XYZ file of C-alpha atoms in Angstrom:
332
model
C 18.149 -74.526 -41.062
C 16.582 -71.914 -38.797
C 19.155 -69.775 -37.052
C 18.792 -69.473 -33.309
C 18.468 -65.818 -32.224
C 21.646 -64.624 -30.566
C 21.015 -63.627 -26.964
C 22.281 -60.165 -26.131
C 25.359 -60.019 -23.961
C 24.497 -58.364 -20.676
C 26.235 -54.978 -20.545
C 28.644 -54.451 -17.675
C 27.954 -51.985 -14.871
C 30.923 -49.947 -16.134
C 29.533 -49.721 -19.703
C 26.111 -48.617 -18.394
C 27.789 -45.970 -16.219
C 29.676 -44.756 -19.309
C 26.375 -44.542 -21.229
C 24.976 -42.225 -18.556
C 28.172 -40.202 -18.582
C 28.115 -39.834 -22.388
C 24.340 -39.263 -22.506
C 24.512 -36.414 -20.001
C 27.451 -34.678 -21.666
C 25.410 -31.651 -22.834
C 24.007 -31.040 -19.358
C 27.404 -31.604 -17.778
C 29.139 -29.227 -20.187
C 26.778 -26.387 -19.366
C 25.832 -27.110 -15.767
C 28.750 -28.904 -14.154
C 31.397 -26.684 -15.698
C 29.609 -23.783 -13.978
C 29.574 -25.737 -10.693
C 33.313 -26.391 -11.126
C 33.882 -22.651 -11.681
C 31.792 -21.886 -8.618
C 33.791 -24.304 -6.454
C 37.054 -22.841 -7.815
C 35.955 -19.254 -7.042
C 34.685 -19.958 -3.537
C 37.275 -21.488 -1.292
C 34.836 -21.477 1.620
C 31.212 -22.612 1.877
C 29.128 -19.575 2.798
C 25.706 -18.098 2.037
C 26.903 -16.479 -1.212
C 28.116 -19.888 -2.405
C 24.717 -21.457 -1.621
C 22.841 -18.681 -3.437
C 24.897 -19.079 -6.616
C 24.579 -22.871 -6.474
C 20.808 -22.465 -6.111
C 20.668 -20.353 -9.298
C 22.743 -22.901 -11.250
C 20.470 -25.780 -10.238
C 17.360 -23.821 -11.208
C 18.899 -23.065 -14.629
C 19.432 -26.818 -15.150
C 15.661 -27.365 -14.638
C 16.133 -29.272 -11.396
C 12.899 -27.619 -10.222
C 12.173 -25.153 -7.422
C 10.950 -27.664 -4.793
C 13.897 -29.999 -5.373
C 16.417 -27.153 -5.192
C 14.933 -25.823 -1.937
C 15.002 -29.318 -0.402
C 18.597 -29.823 -1.557
C 19.695 -26.472 -0.127
C 18.180 -27.324 3.270
C 19.952 -30.695 3.291
C 23.273 -29.145 2.238
C 23.133 -26.405 4.859
C 22.350 -28.990 7.529
C 25.188 -31.289 6.390
C 27.719 -28.443 6.212
C 26.768 -27.364 9.729
C 26.709 -30.934 11.111
C 30.141 -31.805 9.710
C 31.520 -28.310 10.319
C 32.598 -28.041 6.668
C 34.503 -24.818 6.015
C 35.873 -25.119 2.462
C 34.498 -26.371 -0.865
C 36.772 -29.427 -1.095
C 34.549 -32.490 -1.522
C 31.356 -30.400 -1.756
C 30.336 -31.960 -5.111
C 30.368 -35.410 -3.528
C 27.984 -34.175 -0.822
C 25.714 -32.481 -3.403
C 25.598 -35.756 -5.399
C 24.784 -37.879 -2.354
C 21.955 -35.550 -1.341
C 20.464 -35.504 -4.870
C 20.368 -39.320 -4.941
C 18.749 -39.277 -1.476
C 16.081 -36.814 -2.631
C 15.336 -38.860 -5.750
C 15.050 -42.213 -4.027
C 13.271 -40.930 -0.881
C 13.858 -44.296 0.786
C 12.022 -46.230 -1.960
C 13.526 -49.230 -3.718
C 12.874 -51.008 -7.028
C 11.542 -47.813 -8.599
C 12.639 -48.832 -12.096
C 11.384 -52.428 -12.162
C 8.576 -53.022 -14.641
C 5.511 -54.794 -13.255
C 6.031 -57.936 -15.371
C 3.530 -60.724 -14.649
C 4.534 -64.311 -13.767
C 5.347 -66.801 -16.543
C 2.258 -67.783 -18.510
C 0.369 -64.528 -17.832
C 0.130 -61.614 -20.272
C 1.713 -58.303 -19.222
C 0.066 -55.244 -20.817
C 2.088 -52.023 -21.057
C 0.235 -48.908 -22.214
C 2.289 -46.026 -23.660
C 0.921 -42.471 -23.488
C 2.397 -39.097 -24.451
C 2.000 -36.243 -26.909
C 3.031 -36.524 -30.542
C 6.688 -35.876 -31.302
C 8.233 -37.039 -28.016
C 9.657 -40.250 -29.470
C 6.917 -42.549 -28.150
C 6.863 -45.023 -31.066
C 10.666 -45.222 -31.210
C 10.735 -45.882 -27.459
C 8.148 -48.666 -27.849
C 10.419 -50.282 -30.458
C 13.460 -49.993 -28.186
C 11.581 -51.411 -25.182
C 10.310 -54.299 -27.327
C 13.914 -54.988 -28.364
C 15.003 -54.934 -24.718
C 12.261 -57.359 -23.616
C 12.918 -59.674 -26.564
C 16.608 -59.819 -25.671
C 15.449 -61.061 -22.241
C 13.718 -63.971 -23.988
C 10.162 -62.594 -23.923
C 7.621 -62.847 -26.762
C 6.365 -59.328 -27.483
C 3.344 -58.155 -29.513
C 2.737 -54.483 -30.413
C -0.666 -52.763 -30.717
C -0.935 -49.821 -33.146
C -3.416 -47.799 -31.089
C -2.427 -44.402 -32.515
C -4.899 -44.520 -35.385
C -5.088 -40.740 -35.877
C -1.583 -39.488 -36.608
C -0.723 -39.964 -40.275
C 2.010 -42.568 -40.600
C 1.911 -43.690 -36.947
C 0.750 -47.227 -37.814
C 3.408 -47.574 -40.519
C 6.089 -46.249 -38.171
C 5.209 -48.869 -35.544
C 5.188 -51.563 -38.251
C 8.732 -50.544 -39.281
C 9.847 -51.001 -35.667
C 7.968 -54.304 -35.416
C 9.812 -55.584 -38.504
C 13.150 -54.317 -37.209
C 12.766 -55.907 -33.779
C 10.913 -59.022 -34.942
C 7.561 -58.397 -33.208
C 4.078 -58.861 -34.616
C 2.075 -55.623 -34.914
C -1.714 -55.778 -34.514
C -3.314 -52.932 -36.454
C -6.418 -51.679 -38.216
C -6.863 -48.960 -40.818
C -6.125 -45.294 -40.082
C -8.999 -43.616 -38.235
C -10.198 -46.850 -36.575
C -11.400 -46.948 -32.985
C -8.261 -47.373 -30.802
C -10.244 -49.403 -28.242
C -11.160 -51.913 -30.980
C -7.448 -52.212 -31.879
C -6.650 -52.965 -28.217
C -9.374 -55.613 -28.082
C -7.951 -57.332 -31.195
C -4.385 -57.029 -29.905
C -5.205 -58.639 -26.544
C -6.980 -61.527 -28.302
C -4.027 -61.985 -30.672
C -1.444 -61.795 -27.840
C -3.355 -64.418 -25.834
C -3.714 -66.731 -28.862
C 0.034 -66.535 -29.491
C 0.881 -67.058 -25.806
C 2.792 -63.763 -25.830
C 4.485 -62.567 -22.643
C 4.112 -58.823 -23.218
C 1.727 -56.605 -25.198
C 2.927 -53.006 -25.693
C 0.180 -50.595 -26.759
C 0.724 -47.318 -28.602
C -1.864 -44.532 -28.171
C -2.707 -41.204 -29.806
C -1.178 -38.016 -28.424
C -3.243 -35.046 -29.577
C -3.082 -32.721 -26.618
C -4.740 -29.829 -28.442
C -8.053 -31.608 -27.900
C -7.451 -32.605 -24.317
C -10.992 -33.730 -23.420
C -11.290 -36.073 -26.415
C -7.835 -37.491 -25.841
C -8.498 -38.175 -22.168
C -11.892 -39.770 -22.912
C -10.214 -41.967 -25.491
C -7.509 -43.060 -23.028
C -10.163 -43.904 -20.439
C -12.024 -46.036 -23.006
C -8.806 -47.858 -24.001
C -8.042 -48.422 -20.317
C -11.541 -49.849 -19.760
C -11.265 -52.310 -22.651
C -7.837 -53.520 -21.514
C -8.878 -54.043 -17.876
C -12.052 -55.871 -18.972
C -10.047 -58.354 -21.081
C -7.050 -58.714 -18.713
C -7.815 -58.287 -14.987
C -5.567 -55.702 -13.244
C -4.223 -54.513 -16.620
C -2.647 -52.345 -17.864
C 0.174 -53.404 -15.558
C 2.201 -50.326 -16.516
C 1.152 -46.976 -17.951
C 4.363 -45.391 -19.204
C 4.384 -41.705 -20.109
C 6.946 -40.716 -22.752
C 8.332 -37.200 -22.229
C 10.888 -35.308 -24.289
C 13.697 -34.145 -21.971
C 14.595 -31.288 -24.343
C 11.268 -29.544 -23.575
C 12.321 -28.945 -19.950
C 9.569 -27.524 -17.728
C 6.979 -28.105 -20.467
C 7.492 -31.848 -19.896
C 6.304 -31.305 -16.317
C 3.084 -29.683 -17.558
C 2.439 -32.625 -19.911
C 3.126 -35.103 -17.115
C 0.608 -33.347 -14.866
C -2.050 -33.454 -17.613
C -1.624 -37.172 -18.276
C -1.433 -37.954 -14.572
C -4.902 -36.408 -14.165
C -6.312 -38.526 -17.015
C -4.750 -41.915 -16.429
C -2.860 -43.737 -13.719
C 0.700 -43.112 -14.937
C 3.019 -45.625 -13.242
C 6.308 -44.492 -14.724
C 8.051 -41.975 -16.973
C 10.229 -42.719 -19.978
C 12.360 -39.643 -20.563
C 13.487 -39.521 -24.197
C 16.323 -37.460 -25.754
C 18.108 -36.902 -22.445
C 21.344 -36.858 -24.444
C 20.018 -33.913 -26.485
C 19.386 -31.449 -23.667
C 21.509 -29.176 -21.501
C 18.735 -29.248 -18.860
C 19.012 -32.848 -17.655
C 17.972 -31.766 -14.158
C 14.344 -32.211 -15.262
C 14.565 -35.861 -14.090
C 14.759 -34.679 -10.475
C 11.970 -32.123 -10.910
C 9.582 -34.756 -12.338
C 10.267 -37.222 -9.545
C 9.984 -34.680 -6.750
C 6.942 -32.792 -8.004
C 4.819 -35.624 -9.403
C 6.038 -38.574 -7.322
C 6.211 -40.731 -10.437
C 9.452 -42.663 -10.949
C 11.477 -42.276 -14.138
C 11.753 -45.914 -15.289
C 13.789 -45.483 -18.488
C 15.861 -42.774 -20.144
C 16.859 -42.357 -23.777
C 20.606 -41.764 -23.971
C 21.118 -41.932 -27.740
C 19.849 -43.163 -31.091
C 20.975 -46.796 -30.926
C 18.612 -49.685 -30.170
C 20.202 -50.324 -26.752
C 20.391 -46.647 -25.757
C 17.116 -46.949 -23.832
C 18.410 -47.607 -20.318
C 16.661 -48.328 -17.005
C 17.022 -45.190 -14.944
C 19.572 -45.364 -12.156
C 19.704 -42.395 -9.764
C 23.330 -42.952 -8.765
C 24.589 -43.335 -12.337
C 22.496 -40.361 -13.400
C 23.928 -38.085 -10.690
C 27.422 -39.355 -11.481
C 26.733 -38.514 -15.147
C 25.852 -34.954 -14.088
C 28.909 -34.418 -11.903
C 31.426 -36.898 -13.389
C 34.254 -34.440 -14.022
C 34.045 -32.767 -10.615
C 33.588 -36.070 -8.741
C 36.538 -37.669 -10.532
C 38.648 -34.624 -9.642
C 37.582 -34.732 -5.974
C 38.361 -38.455 -5.818
C 41.799 -37.844 -7.324
C 42.492 -35.045 -4.825
C 41.479 -37.258 -1.896
C 43.821 -40.026 -3.085
C 46.812 -37.702 -3.623
Protein backbone atom coordinates (compact mmCIF):
# COMPACT_ATOMS: atom_id res chain seq x y z
CA UNK A 1 0.00 0.00 0.00
CA UNK A 2 1.27 3.46 -0.89
CA UNK A 3 0.92 5.92 1.96
CA UNK A 4 -0.80 9.17 1.13
CA UNK A 5 1.43 12.17 1.95
CA UNK A 6 0.20 13.97 5.03
CA UNK A 7 -0.82 17.53 4.23
CA UNK A 8 0.80 20.09 6.48
CA UNK A 9 -1.46 21.71 9.03
CA UNK A 10 -1.73 25.41 8.29
CA UNK A 11 0.06 27.32 11.06
CA UNK A 12 -2.06 29.78 13.01
CA UNK A 13 -1.52 33.53 12.79
CA UNK A 14 -0.43 33.44 16.45
CA UNK A 15 2.24 30.76 15.81
CA UNK A 16 3.63 32.72 12.84
CA UNK A 17 3.75 35.88 14.97
CA UNK A 18 5.65 33.91 17.63
CA UNK A 19 8.12 32.72 14.96
CA UNK A 20 8.88 36.33 14.06
CA UNK A 21 9.19 37.22 17.72
CA UNK A 22 11.60 34.33 18.40
CA UNK A 23 13.51 34.85 15.14
CA UNK A 24 14.17 38.51 15.90
CA UNK A 25 15.27 37.92 19.49
CA UNK A 26 18.93 38.85 18.85
CA UNK A 27 17.99 42.15 17.22
CA UNK A 28 15.41 42.86 19.90
CA UNK A 29 17.85 42.11 22.72
CA UNK A 30 20.39 44.59 21.41
CA UNK A 31 18.22 47.19 19.71
CA UNK A 32 14.89 47.26 21.52
CA UNK A 33 16.39 47.06 24.98
CA UNK A 34 18.27 50.26 24.08
CA UNK A 35 15.01 51.83 22.84
CA UNK A 36 13.35 50.82 26.13
CA UNK A 37 16.22 52.46 28.05
CA UNK A 38 15.87 55.56 25.91
CA UNK A 39 12.13 55.79 26.56
CA UNK A 40 12.73 55.26 30.30
CA UNK A 41 15.38 58.03 30.42
CA UNK A 42 13.39 60.59 28.45
CA UNK A 43 10.03 61.35 29.94
CA UNK A 44 9.35 63.92 27.23
CA UNK A 45 9.73 63.76 23.45
CA UNK A 46 12.26 66.41 22.44
CA UNK A 47 15.07 66.89 19.93
CA UNK A 48 17.62 65.07 22.11
CA UNK A 49 15.30 62.06 22.23
CA UNK A 50 14.98 62.06 18.42
CA UNK A 51 18.75 62.31 17.95
CA UNK A 52 19.45 59.33 20.21
CA UNK A 53 16.68 57.30 18.56
CA UNK A 54 18.20 58.12 15.17
CA UNK A 55 21.59 56.73 16.29
CA UNK A 56 20.00 53.52 17.62
CA UNK A 57 18.16 52.88 14.35
CA UNK A 58 21.33 53.44 12.32
CA UNK A 59 23.20 50.96 14.55
CA UNK A 60 20.51 48.35 13.81
CA UNK A 61 21.24 48.75 10.05
CA UNK A 62 17.85 50.27 9.31
CA UNK A 63 19.65 52.42 6.72
CA UNK A 64 20.20 56.17 6.47
CA UNK A 65 17.34 56.98 4.04
CA UNK A 66 14.82 54.94 6.03
CA UNK A 67 15.87 56.52 9.33
CA UNK A 68 15.61 60.06 7.91
CA UNK A 69 12.15 59.31 6.50
CA UNK A 70 11.05 57.80 9.82
CA UNK A 71 12.33 60.80 11.78
CA UNK A 72 10.39 63.20 9.55
CA UNK A 73 7.21 61.15 9.99
CA UNK A 74 7.69 60.92 13.77
CA UNK A 75 8.32 64.64 14.19
CA UNK A 76 5.21 65.41 12.13
CA UNK A 77 3.07 62.94 14.13
CA UNK A 78 4.32 64.23 17.49
CA UNK A 79 3.53 67.79 16.43
CA UNK A 80 0.14 66.88 14.90
CA UNK A 81 -1.02 64.98 17.99
CA UNK A 82 0.71 67.37 20.39
CA UNK A 83 2.53 64.46 22.06
CA UNK A 84 4.56 65.62 25.05
CA UNK A 85 5.79 62.44 26.78
CA UNK A 86 7.23 59.11 25.60
CA UNK A 87 4.23 57.01 26.66
CA UNK A 88 3.03 55.08 23.60
CA UNK A 89 5.92 56.32 21.42
CA UNK A 90 7.01 52.77 20.47
CA UNK A 91 3.56 52.09 19.04
CA UNK A 92 3.88 55.19 16.84
CA UNK A 93 7.42 54.22 15.75
CA UNK A 94 6.14 50.73 14.81
CA UNK A 95 3.19 52.06 12.83
CA UNK A 96 5.42 54.44 10.88
CA UNK A 97 7.98 51.70 10.08
CA UNK A 98 5.22 49.47 8.66
CA UNK A 99 3.94 52.44 6.63
CA UNK A 100 7.42 53.11 5.22
CA UNK A 101 7.91 49.45 4.31
CA UNK A 102 4.58 48.97 2.59
CA UNK A 103 4.46 52.41 0.90
CA UNK A 104 0.81 51.80 0.00
CA UNK A 105 1.60 48.59 -1.94
CA UNK A 106 -0.22 45.32 -1.33
CA UNK A 107 0.54 41.65 -2.03
CA UNK A 108 4.29 42.30 -1.88
CA UNK A 109 5.06 38.78 -0.67
CA UNK A 110 2.90 36.76 -3.08
CA UNK A 111 4.90 34.61 -5.49
CA UNK A 112 3.97 34.97 -9.16
CA UNK A 113 2.62 31.40 -9.45
CA UNK A 114 1.10 30.59 -12.85
CA UNK A 115 -2.43 29.18 -13.32
CA UNK A 116 -3.04 25.43 -13.00
CA UNK A 117 -1.51 23.49 -15.88
CA UNK A 118 1.24 26.06 -16.59
CA UNK A 119 4.84 25.75 -15.40
CA UNK A 120 6.12 28.38 -12.95
CA UNK A 121 9.89 28.95 -13.14
CA UNK A 122 11.65 30.44 -10.10
CA UNK A 123 15.30 31.42 -10.54
CA UNK A 124 17.46 31.73 -7.40
CA UNK A 125 20.52 34.01 -7.44
CA UNK A 126 23.00 35.04 -4.74
CA UNK A 127 26.63 34.70 -3.72
CA UNK A 128 28.04 31.49 -2.29
CA UNK A 129 27.57 30.96 1.44
CA UNK A 130 24.30 32.86 1.93
CA UNK A 131 22.19 29.73 2.35
CA UNK A 132 20.78 29.70 -1.19
CA UNK A 133 20.59 25.91 -1.65
CA UNK A 134 19.08 25.38 1.81
CA UNK A 135 16.49 28.06 1.05
CA UNK A 136 15.62 26.35 -2.25
CA UNK A 137 15.01 23.12 -0.31
CA UNK A 138 12.81 24.91 2.24
CA UNK A 139 10.81 26.69 -0.47
CA UNK A 140 10.34 23.39 -2.32
CA UNK A 141 9.04 21.87 0.93
CA UNK A 142 6.64 24.80 1.37
CA UNK A 143 5.27 24.52 -2.18
CA UNK A 144 4.94 20.74 -1.92
CA UNK A 145 2.95 21.10 1.29
CA UNK A 146 0.56 23.28 -0.76
CA UNK A 147 0.03 20.32 -3.10
CA UNK A 148 2.35 21.44 -5.91
CA UNK A 149 4.70 19.17 -7.89
CA UNK A 150 8.18 20.69 -7.70
CA UNK A 151 11.32 19.93 -9.75
CA UNK A 152 14.77 21.35 -8.88
CA UNK A 153 17.50 22.34 -11.37
CA UNK A 154 21.13 22.06 -10.20
CA UNK A 155 22.42 25.09 -12.10
CA UNK A 156 25.36 25.79 -9.77
CA UNK A 157 27.80 23.57 -11.64
CA UNK A 158 30.94 25.35 -10.41
CA UNK A 159 30.96 25.20 -6.62
CA UNK A 160 32.31 21.86 -5.41
CA UNK A 161 29.53 19.90 -3.75
CA UNK A 162 26.71 22.25 -4.81
CA UNK A 163 25.01 19.60 -6.99
CA UNK A 164 25.25 16.99 -4.23
CA UNK A 165 23.91 19.46 -1.66
CA UNK A 166 20.85 20.18 -3.81
CA UNK A 167 20.36 16.43 -4.35
CA UNK A 168 20.35 15.90 -0.56
CA UNK A 169 17.58 18.50 -0.26
CA UNK A 170 15.70 16.96 -3.19
CA UNK A 171 15.77 13.56 -1.45
CA UNK A 172 14.73 15.09 1.87
CA UNK A 173 11.79 17.01 0.41
CA UNK A 174 10.83 14.42 -2.21
CA UNK A 175 11.60 16.45 -5.36
CA UNK A 176 13.35 15.31 -8.51
CA UNK A 177 16.67 17.07 -9.18
CA UNK A 178 17.77 17.60 -12.79
CA UNK A 179 21.56 17.76 -12.96
CA UNK A 180 24.63 17.28 -15.10
CA UNK A 181 28.26 16.75 -14.15
CA UNK A 182 30.29 19.39 -12.29
CA UNK A 183 31.60 22.08 -14.65
CA UNK A 184 28.73 21.67 -17.16
CA UNK A 185 27.12 24.64 -18.87
CA UNK A 186 24.41 25.94 -16.47
CA UNK A 187 22.23 27.02 -19.42
CA UNK A 188 22.24 23.42 -20.71
CA UNK A 189 21.11 22.23 -17.25
CA UNK A 190 18.22 24.73 -17.36
CA UNK A 191 17.21 23.53 -20.82
CA UNK A 192 17.13 19.90 -19.62
CA UNK A 193 15.29 20.85 -16.43
CA UNK A 194 12.54 22.74 -18.28
CA UNK A 195 12.05 19.79 -20.65
CA UNK A 196 11.91 17.36 -17.71
CA UNK A 197 9.50 19.59 -15.71
CA UNK A 198 7.16 19.87 -18.72
CA UNK A 199 7.27 16.10 -19.38
CA UNK A 200 6.34 15.41 -15.75
CA UNK A 201 3.59 18.06 -15.74
CA UNK A 202 5.33 19.78 -12.82
CA UNK A 203 3.81 22.93 -11.34
CA UNK A 204 7.04 24.63 -10.28
CA UNK A 205 10.69 24.47 -11.39
CA UNK A 206 13.17 26.03 -8.94
CA UNK A 207 16.59 26.75 -10.46
CA UNK A 208 19.84 27.08 -8.51
CA UNK A 209 22.64 29.22 -9.99
CA UNK A 210 26.33 29.86 -9.34
CA UNK A 211 27.35 32.69 -7.03
CA UNK A 212 30.97 33.61 -7.71
CA UNK A 213 31.00 37.34 -7.22
CA UNK A 214 34.78 37.63 -7.44
CA UNK A 215 34.41 37.31 -11.21
CA UNK A 216 31.45 39.62 -11.57
CA UNK A 217 31.46 39.98 -15.38
CA UNK A 218 31.50 36.22 -16.00
CA UNK A 219 28.82 35.61 -13.40
CA UNK A 220 26.53 38.27 -14.83
CA UNK A 221 27.04 37.01 -18.41
CA UNK A 222 26.21 33.52 -17.22
CA UNK A 223 23.01 34.70 -15.50
CA UNK A 224 21.95 36.53 -18.66
CA UNK A 225 22.50 33.36 -20.71
CA UNK A 226 20.48 31.26 -18.23
CA UNK A 227 17.73 33.89 -18.31
CA UNK A 228 17.69 33.79 -22.12
CA UNK A 229 17.36 30.00 -22.27
CA UNK A 230 14.54 29.98 -19.71
CA UNK A 231 12.53 32.73 -21.44
CA UNK A 232 12.98 31.03 -24.83
CA UNK A 233 11.55 27.73 -23.52
CA UNK A 234 8.84 29.23 -21.26
CA UNK A 235 7.38 32.58 -22.41
CA UNK A 236 7.48 35.31 -19.70
CA UNK A 237 9.72 33.13 -17.51
CA UNK A 238 11.43 33.23 -15.09
CA UNK A 239 8.30 34.29 -13.23
CA UNK A 240 10.34 35.11 -10.13
CA UNK A 241 14.02 35.94 -9.69
CA UNK A 242 14.68 35.58 -5.97
CA UNK A 243 17.91 36.94 -4.51
CA UNK A 244 19.14 35.15 -1.38
CA UNK A 245 20.93 37.49 1.05
CA UNK A 246 22.51 36.69 4.40
CA UNK A 247 21.03 39.03 7.03
CA UNK A 248 24.12 38.66 9.24
CA UNK A 249 26.24 40.54 6.66
CA UNK A 250 24.28 43.76 7.26
CA UNK A 251 25.14 46.60 4.87
CA UNK A 252 27.21 44.23 2.71
CA UNK A 253 23.92 42.52 1.78
CA UNK A 254 22.79 45.84 0.30
CA UNK A 255 25.89 46.00 -1.90
CA UNK A 256 25.26 42.45 -3.15
CA UNK A 257 21.61 43.26 -3.83
CA UNK A 258 22.62 46.29 -5.90
CA UNK A 259 25.07 44.19 -7.95
CA UNK A 260 22.52 41.49 -8.76
CA UNK A 261 19.81 44.06 -9.45
CA UNK A 262 22.04 45.54 -12.17
CA UNK A 263 22.58 42.11 -13.76
CA UNK A 264 19.16 40.53 -13.60
CA UNK A 265 15.59 41.56 -12.93
CA UNK A 266 15.38 40.64 -9.23
CA UNK A 267 11.70 40.41 -8.24
CA UNK A 268 12.12 39.60 -4.57
CA UNK A 269 14.58 39.07 -1.72
CA UNK A 270 14.87 36.02 0.50
CA UNK A 271 16.67 37.14 3.64
CA UNK A 272 18.35 34.15 5.30
CA UNK A 273 19.68 33.84 8.89
CA UNK A 274 17.58 36.73 10.21
CA UNK A 275 17.50 34.87 13.53
CA UNK A 276 21.32 34.99 13.66
CA UNK A 277 21.82 38.75 13.49
CA UNK A 278 21.50 41.66 15.91
CA UNK A 279 21.03 43.98 12.90
CA UNK A 280 17.59 42.89 11.70
CA UNK A 281 16.84 46.44 10.57
CA UNK A 282 18.49 45.57 7.24
CA UNK A 283 15.05 44.42 5.97
CA UNK A 284 13.85 48.03 5.99
CA UNK A 285 17.04 49.35 4.39
CA UNK A 286 16.78 46.86 1.49
CA UNK A 287 13.15 47.68 0.81
CA UNK A 288 13.59 51.44 0.99
CA UNK A 289 16.83 51.73 -0.95
CA UNK A 290 16.31 49.13 -3.68
CA UNK A 291 12.51 49.05 -3.92
CA UNK A 292 12.57 45.26 -4.02
CA UNK A 293 10.20 43.49 -1.63
CA UNK A 294 11.49 40.95 0.88
CA UNK A 295 9.33 37.91 0.04
CA UNK A 296 10.65 35.38 2.58
CA UNK A 297 12.80 35.42 5.71
CA UNK A 298 14.75 32.62 7.35
CA UNK A 299 13.88 32.51 11.05
CA UNK A 300 15.65 29.30 12.06
CA UNK A 301 17.08 25.95 10.99
CA UNK A 302 13.87 23.92 10.73
CA UNK A 303 12.20 23.07 7.41
CA UNK A 304 9.23 25.37 8.11
CA UNK A 305 11.33 28.27 9.42
CA UNK A 306 11.27 29.92 5.99
CA UNK A 307 8.35 32.32 6.39
CA UNK A 308 6.64 34.75 4.00
CA UNK A 309 7.68 38.20 5.10
CA UNK A 310 5.04 40.18 6.95
CA UNK A 311 5.87 43.82 7.74
CA UNK A 312 3.53 44.04 10.73
CA UNK A 313 4.75 40.80 12.32
CA UNK A 314 8.34 41.80 11.60
CA UNK A 315 7.98 45.20 13.29
CA UNK A 316 6.16 43.56 16.20
CA UNK A 317 9.08 41.10 16.44
CA UNK A 318 11.46 44.07 16.71
CA UNK A 319 9.49 45.93 19.37
CA UNK A 320 7.53 43.10 21.06
CA UNK A 321 8.64 43.77 24.63
CA UNK A 322 8.06 47.53 24.48
CA UNK A 323 4.75 47.21 22.60
CA UNK A 324 3.44 44.60 25.05
CA UNK A 325 4.41 46.91 27.93
CA UNK A 326 2.70 49.92 26.32
CA UNK A 327 -0.44 47.86 25.71
CA UNK A 328 -0.45 46.72 29.33
CA UNK A 329 -0.03 50.31 30.56
CA UNK A 330 -2.91 51.51 28.38
CA UNK A 331 -5.19 48.78 29.76
CA UNK A 332 -4.29 49.44 33.42
